[in-house]
XYZ file of C-alpha atoms in Angstrom:
274
model
C 158.288 14.873 -80.890
C 157.092 16.563 -77.706
C 159.764 17.771 -75.333
C 160.421 15.689 -72.209
C 160.214 18.907 -70.199
C 156.727 19.679 -71.485
C 153.940 19.536 -68.942
C 152.013 16.395 -69.904
C 149.125 17.005 -67.530
C 147.002 17.772 -70.600
C 147.898 14.315 -71.978
C 147.906 15.033 -75.678
C 148.167 11.610 -77.288
C 148.072 12.909 -80.856
C 151.852 12.636 -81.399
C 154.767 10.639 -79.940
C 155.810 11.680 -76.417
C 158.120 10.513 -73.663
C 159.091 7.092 -75.059
C 155.600 6.212 -76.259
C 156.002 2.914 -78.090
C 152.626 1.912 -79.515
C 149.739 3.598 -81.295
C 146.053 2.831 -80.736
C 143.870 3.624 -83.728
C 140.254 4.493 -82.994
C 137.962 5.772 -85.749
C 141.011 6.887 -87.763
C 142.413 8.798 -84.776
C 145.840 7.858 -83.419
C 146.661 7.682 -79.707
C 150.379 7.478 -78.919
C 150.659 5.504 -75.684
C 152.942 3.202 -73.696
C 152.763 -0.575 -73.590
C 153.986 -0.584 -70.006
C 151.203 1.729 -68.832
C 148.471 -0.185 -70.616
C 149.874 -3.477 -69.324
C 149.896 -2.265 -65.728
C 146.233 -1.320 -65.939
C 144.946 -4.159 -68.102
C 145.849 -7.871 -68.170
C 144.201 -7.967 -71.596
C 146.751 -5.515 -72.994
C 149.501 -7.278 -71.072
C 148.703 -10.591 -72.795
C 148.416 -8.766 -76.083
C 151.951 -7.378 -75.736
C 153.616 -10.483 -74.295
C 151.909 -13.456 -75.937
C 152.161 -14.712 -79.483
C 149.667 -12.195 -80.844
C 150.271 -10.041 -83.879
C 149.952 -7.003 -81.623
C 153.110 -8.034 -79.770
C 155.325 -6.469 -82.412
C 152.799 -4.198 -84.106
C 153.471 -0.484 -83.981
C 149.806 0.336 -84.505
C 146.833 -1.476 -82.964
C 143.292 -0.777 -84.217
C 140.443 -0.871 -81.726
C 137.377 -1.513 -83.901
C 133.987 -0.566 -82.523
C 135.414 1.916 -80.038
C 134.695 5.654 -79.957
C 137.395 8.308 -79.985
C 135.978 10.405 -77.158
C 135.472 7.400 -74.897
C 138.968 6.003 -75.408
C 140.452 9.432 -74.826
C 138.621 9.735 -71.502
C 139.830 6.262 -70.514
C 143.449 7.054 -71.370
C 143.398 10.368 -69.513
C 141.890 8.605 -66.509
C 144.581 5.932 -66.290
C 147.481 8.231 -67.162
C 146.457 10.752 -64.478
C 145.319 8.065 -62.056
C 141.964 9.785 -61.776
C 143.383 13.209 -60.915
C 143.121 15.080 -64.228
C 140.313 13.059 -65.775
C 137.683 12.005 -63.261
C 134.613 9.797 -63.371
C 131.372 11.694 -63.925
C 127.715 11.080 -64.676
C 128.510 11.519 -68.362
C 131.233 8.861 -68.576
C 130.842 6.247 -65.824
C 128.746 3.913 -67.983
C 131.126 3.630 -70.934
C 134.103 3.539 -68.564
C 132.554 0.511 -66.876
C 132.030 -1.120 -70.269
C 135.645 -0.511 -71.278
C 136.881 -1.605 -67.856
C 134.955 -4.847 -68.172
C 136.246 -5.554 -71.674
C 139.879 -4.834 -70.787
C 139.655 -6.150 -67.188
C 140.696 -2.839 -65.677
C 139.832 -3.381 -62.022
C 141.123 -0.005 -60.905
C 138.890 1.775 -63.412
C 135.982 -0.282 -62.061
C 136.961 0.872 -58.575
C 136.985 4.521 -59.680
C 133.481 4.118 -61.124
C 132.246 2.241 -58.060
C 133.554 4.983 -55.799
C 131.823 7.647 -57.876
C 128.483 5.831 -57.858
C 128.685 5.113 -54.127
C 129.347 8.771 -53.339
C 126.507 10.049 -55.538
C 123.679 7.650 -54.697
C 120.469 9.440 -53.817
C 116.894 8.324 -53.349
C 116.023 9.663 -56.802
C 118.722 7.678 -58.659
C 119.000 4.645 -56.369
C 117.074 2.285 -58.666
C 118.908 3.445 -61.788
C 122.287 3.074 -60.099
C 121.269 -0.343 -58.783
C 120.631 -1.554 -62.321
C 124.042 -0.280 -63.422
C 125.745 -1.865 -60.406
C 123.935 -5.147 -61.017
C 124.992 -5.133 -64.682
C 128.667 -4.770 -63.723
C 128.511 -6.724 -60.444
C 129.390 -3.799 -58.180
C 128.130 -5.404 -54.983
C 129.023 -2.547 -52.606
C 127.088 -0.112 -54.781
C 124.103 -2.477 -54.929
C 123.940 -2.602 -51.125
C 124.074 1.182 -50.837
C 121.375 1.571 -53.507
C 118.980 -0.673 -51.608
C 119.704 1.225 -48.390
C 118.791 4.501 -50.092
C 115.821 3.048 -52.003
C 114.104 2.230 -48.697
C 113.023 5.879 -48.530
C 110.991 5.651 -51.745
C 107.233 5.524 -51.240
C 105.034 2.841 -52.752
C 103.412 5.399 -55.070
C 106.794 6.429 -56.445
C 107.871 2.828 -56.982
C 104.610 1.908 -58.682
C 105.214 4.637 -61.272
C 108.916 3.815 -61.736
C 109.560 1.810 -64.889
C 113.084 0.959 -63.784
C 111.723 -0.489 -60.546
C 109.335 -2.648 -62.568
C 112.303 -3.981 -64.559
C 114.112 -5.234 -61.440
C 114.173 -8.935 -60.615
C 111.345 -9.999 -58.244
C 113.776 -10.879 -55.450
C 115.340 -7.401 -55.639
C 111.926 -5.730 -55.524
C 111.093 -7.808 -52.466
C 114.340 -6.862 -50.748
C 113.709 -3.150 -51.336
C 110.137 -3.418 -50.067
C 111.257 -5.287 -46.947
C 113.851 -2.595 -46.228
C 111.149 0.033 -46.745
C 108.902 -1.722 -44.213
C 111.746 -1.990 -41.698
C 112.483 1.718 -42.048
C 108.844 2.648 -41.561
C 108.526 0.367 -38.545
C 111.672 1.751 -36.953
C 110.606 5.340 -37.493
C 107.021 4.825 -36.395
C 108.129 2.973 -33.266
C 110.490 5.796 -32.394
C 107.815 8.370 -33.180
C 105.241 6.598 -30.999
C 107.725 6.214 -28.149
C 108.595 9.911 -28.270
C 104.934 10.927 -28.445
C 104.174 8.797 -25.378
C 107.083 10.361 -23.508
C 105.877 13.812 -24.496
C 102.361 13.119 -23.210
C 103.748 11.773 -19.938
C 106.013 14.811 -19.614
C 103.076 17.193 -20.086
C 100.930 15.336 -17.548
C 103.670 15.372 -14.936
C 104.467 19.027 -15.493
C 100.807 19.942 -15.015
C 100.572 17.709 -11.956
C 103.702 19.215 -10.398
C 102.567 22.775 -10.980
C 98.862 22.544 -10.219
C 98.132 19.407 -8.233
C 101.081 19.110 -5.863
C 98.954 19.758 -2.811
C 96.204 17.357 -3.838
C 96.724 13.681 -3.145
C 94.949 11.055 -5.171
C 92.666 8.730 -3.214
C 93.239 5.788 -5.580
C 95.397 4.024 -2.992
C 95.953 0.624 -4.744
C 97.728 2.313 -7.631
C 99.877 4.500 -5.393
C 101.106 1.805 -3.023
C 104.704 1.666 -4.274
C 106.630 2.177 -1.056
C 106.834 5.946 -1.463
C 103.688 7.993 -1.781
C 103.452 9.697 -5.183
C 100.992 12.554 -5.755
C 100.695 11.644 -9.442
C 101.055 8.436 -11.458
C 100.481 7.993 -15.195
C 99.012 4.538 -14.575
C 96.276 6.053 -12.407
C 93.122 6.982 -14.337
C 92.059 9.250 -11.514
C 95.325 11.200 -11.680
C 95.103 11.614 -15.425
C 91.498 12.759 -15.245
C 92.369 15.392 -12.644
C 95.199 16.705 -14.848
C 92.933 16.840 -17.895
C 90.455 19.040 -16.052
C 92.853 21.583 -14.589
C 93.976 24.891 -16.100
C 97.761 25.257 -16.351
C 100.284 27.192 -18.437
C 103.393 25.110 -19.199
C 106.675 26.680 -20.183
C 107.782 25.694 -23.714
C 111.297 24.960 -22.455
C 110.172 21.794 -20.654
C 108.885 20.359 -23.955
C 111.600 21.643 -26.292
C 113.766 18.515 -26.321
C 110.984 16.084 -27.185
C 109.333 18.381 -29.707
C 112.671 18.772 -31.443
C 113.059 14.997 -31.563
C 109.624 14.626 -33.152
C 110.501 17.305 -35.696
C 113.819 15.602 -36.516
C 112.148 12.221 -36.888
C 109.595 13.614 -39.287
C 112.183 15.290 -41.492
C 115.247 13.081 -41.300
C 113.242 9.949 -42.055
C 111.314 11.732 -44.774
C 107.959 10.131 -44.058
C 105.498 12.998 -43.919
C 107.230 15.049 -46.609
C 107.668 12.112 -49.017
C 104.083 10.982 -48.534
C 102.813 14.484 -49.251
C 104.948 14.798 -52.387
C 103.676 11.439 -53.630
C 100.057 12.532 -53.239
C 100.709 15.897 -54.891
């Protein structure tokens, strides 16, 4: 028997240790575990150990159809509470299957947390299908939020997208449209502000001494030498030579640059065409 003073962070279940009182048999491999631990994590095991099942008094319990490596990962996860054994891209799927079978809500939560943290545009549809299969609603919401960055060309070539239910496809497409509308509206607004800024800078530097004779437009209480709503003013600015300092445009140009890159419109569209 292993010593009680031994460091069990490695969680070697191959022999009895620290009052282990039941053995799980998987593909002829024995896992020495504790009824209390399994019961705390799984109501299925709790009923098995407390109800009138044969397993209540059995010293060994076979788990037919299970795989040694998968059960070992599950046991290390629950015994270390996710600190020694963690959820990864290699194990989250079978952990969700085992968690569903044994009603291990905390294991489901570990997997949900992992998926939520690792959702990207590239895996959003795949993760959505997994989340839908195991009813991980928070993950499904996050997947749709990330999928709104996928272009129509990418989605048309995505077999997993084609396998989604029609209502899910529609929801993703609607979110995509909303994102494009929001970004394009912001882009257009910033472009308009930039144009107005340029016109006013030119007017202030080159046309300050010249008053526009389009009086109806300029009757606003205070006389303005330049107004964007005045065609005459704009035409005069368009025909004048002026050197504008970059600093006056820096803020708006930066905003346009950030919009283009953070919302991934131009870059994604180009990648889709390529």
